[in-house]
CSV table of C-alpha atoms in Angstrom, one decimal:
chain,number,residue,atom,x,y,z
A,111,UNK,CA,51.0,23.4,19.8
A,112,UNK,CA,48.8,24.6,22.7
A,113,UNK,CA,50.2,23.9,26.2
A,114,UNK,CA,48.1,22.7,29.1
A,115,UNK,CA,47.8,26.1,30.8
A,116,UNK,CA,46.8,27.8,27.5
A,117,UNK,CA,44.3,25.1,26.8
A,118,UNK,CA,42.7,25.7,30.2
A,119,UNK,CA,42.5,29.4,29.5
A,120,UNK,CA,40.9,28.8,26.1
A,121,UNK,CA,38.4,26.4,27.7
A,122,UNK,CA,37.5,29.0,30.3
A,123,UNK,CA,37.1,31.7,27.7
A,124,UNK,CA,34.9,29.5,25.6
A,125,UNK,CA,32.6,28.6,28.4
A,126,UNK,CA,32.4,32.1,30.0
A,127,UNK,CA,31.5,33.8,26.8
A,128,UNK,CA,28.6,31.8,25.1
A,129,UNK,CA,27.2,35.1,23.9
A,130,UNK,CA,30.2,35.7,21.7
A,131,UNK,CA,29.9,32.2,20.2
A,132,UNK,CA,26.2,32.7,19.5
A,133,UNK,CA,26.9,36.1,17.8
A,134,UNK,CA,29.4,34.4,15.4
A,135,UNK,CA,27.1,31.4,14.8
A,136,UNK,CA,24.3,33.9,13.8
A,137,UNK,CA,26.7,35.6,11.4
A,138,UNK,CA,27.4,32.1,9.9
A,139,UNK,CA,23.6,31.5,9.5
A,140,UNK,CA,23.3,34.9,7.7
A,141,UNK,CA,26.0,33.8,5.3
A,142,UNK,CA,24.7,30.3,4.6
A,143,UNK,CA,20.9,31.0,4.6
A,144,UNK,CA,20.8,32.5,1.1
A,145,UNK,CA,22.4,29.3,-0.3
A,146,UNK,CA,19.4,27.2,1.0
A,147,UNK,CA,21.1,25.4,3.9
A,148,UNK,CA,18.9,24.5,6.9
A,149,UNK,CA,19.8,25.0,10.5
A,150,UNK,CA,19.1,23.8,14.0
A,151,UNK,CA,20.3,26.3,16.6
A,152,UNK,CA,21.6,24.4,19.6
A,153,UNK,CA,22.3,27.4,21.7
A,154,UNK,CA,19.0,28.4,23.2
A,155,UNK,CA,20.2,27.5,26.6
A,156,UNK,CA,16.8,26.9,28.1
A,157,UNK,CA,16.1,24.2,25.6
A,158,UNK,CA,19.6,22.8,25.1
A,159,UNK,CA,21.7,23.0,28.2
A,160,UNK,CA,25.0,22.1,26.5
A,161,UNK,CA,28.3,23.7,27.5
A,162,UNK,CA,29.3,25.0,24.1
A,163,UNK,CA,26.8,26.6,21.7
A,164,UNK,CA,26.5,24.6,18.4
A,165,UNK,CA,24.8,25.0,15.1
A,166,UNK,CA,23.6,22.0,13.1
A,167,UNK,CA,23.9,22.9,9.3
A,168,UNK,CA,22.2,20.4,7.1
A,169,UNK,CA,20.5,19.5,3.8
A,170,UNK,CA,18.7,16.3,3.1
A,171,UNK,CA,20.8,13.5,4.7
A,172,UNK,CA,24.1,15.3,5.4
A,173,UNK,CA,25.0,17.8,8.0
A,174,UNK,CA,27.7,19.3,10.1
A,175,UNK,CA,27.7,20.5,13.7
A,176,UNK,CA,29.6,23.7,14.0
A,177,UNK,CA,30.9,25.2,17.3
A,178,UNK,CA,32.8,28.4,18.0
A,179,UNK,CA,35.8,28.2,20.3
A,180,UNK,CA,38.3,30.7,21.7
A,181,UNK,CA,41.7,30.6,20.1
A,182,UNK,CA,45.0,32.1,21.2
A,183,UNK,CA,45.4,35.9,20.8
A,184,UNK,CA,41.9,36.7,22.0
A,185,UNK,CA,40.2,35.5,18.7
A,186,UNK,CA,37.6,33.0,18.0
A,187,UNK,CA,37.3,30.3,15.3
A,188,UNK,CA,34.7,27.9,13.8
A,189,UNK,CA,35.2,24.2,14.4
A,190,UNK,CA,33.6,21.0,13.4
A,191,UNK,CA,32.1,20.2,16.8
A,192,UNK,CA,32.7,16.5,17.0
A,193,UNK,CA,36.4,17.0,16.1
A,194,UNK,CA,37.0,19.6,18.8
A,195,UNK,CA,40.2,21.7,18.3
A,196,UNK,CA,41.4,19.4,15.5
A,197,UNK,CA,38.3,20.2,13.4
A,198,UNK,CA,39.3,23.8,12.5
A,199,UNK,CA,37.1,25.3,9.7
A,200,UNK,CA,37.8,29.0,9.6
A,201,UNK,CA,38.5,32.1,11.7
A,202,UNK,CA,35.5,34.0,13.0
A,203,UNK,CA,35.2,37.5,11.6
A,204,UNK,CA,34.9,36.3,8.0
A,205,UNK,CA,31.6,34.4,8.0
A,206,UNK,CA,31.5,34.2,4.2
A,207,UNK,CA,34.8,32.3,4.1
A,208,UNK,CA,33.5,29.9,6.8
A,209,UNK,CA,30.3,29.5,4.9
A,210,UNK,CA,32.2,28.5,1.8
A,211,UNK,CA,34.3,26.0,3.7
A,212,UNK,CA,31.2,24.4,5.3
A,213,UNK,CA,29.4,24.4,1.9
A,214,UNK,CA,32.3,22.6,0.3
A,215,UNK,CA,32.4,20.1,3.1
A,216,UNK,CA,28.7,19.3,2.8
A,217,UNK,CA,28.8,19.1,-1.0
A,218,UNK,CA,31.6,16.6,-0.7
A,219,UNK,CA,29.4,14.5,1.5
A,220,UNK,CA,26.4,14.8,-0.8
A,221,UNK,CA,28.3,14.0,-4.0
A,222,UNK,CA,31.4,12.0,-3.0
A,223,UNK,CA,32.2,10.7,-6.4
A,224,UNK,CA,32.5,14.2,-7.9
A,225,UNK,CA,35.2,15.6,-5.7
């Protein structure tokens, strides 16, 4: 469980280092692109002045908004953006694992009766 002080530090790290989040999101794009997923990069700050960089990953009518947040210990992790810290997907540093988690999530949405 994350305490109030630690949560404040993580919030501060996340917002002070958008370049780190963007680097991890680009690694995720590189891992997902060969599989045919499409993307909207919501981290070009001039166009989308949002506090946390996000990546919209989609195909047809299903998609997921992914953000990168600071985690305890100086690390970063991928999260499902609309769930915040409860939407953990995978640790940053292994974009291939995160891509597999996201692909499974989207395939479950596309073909709900087969999972």
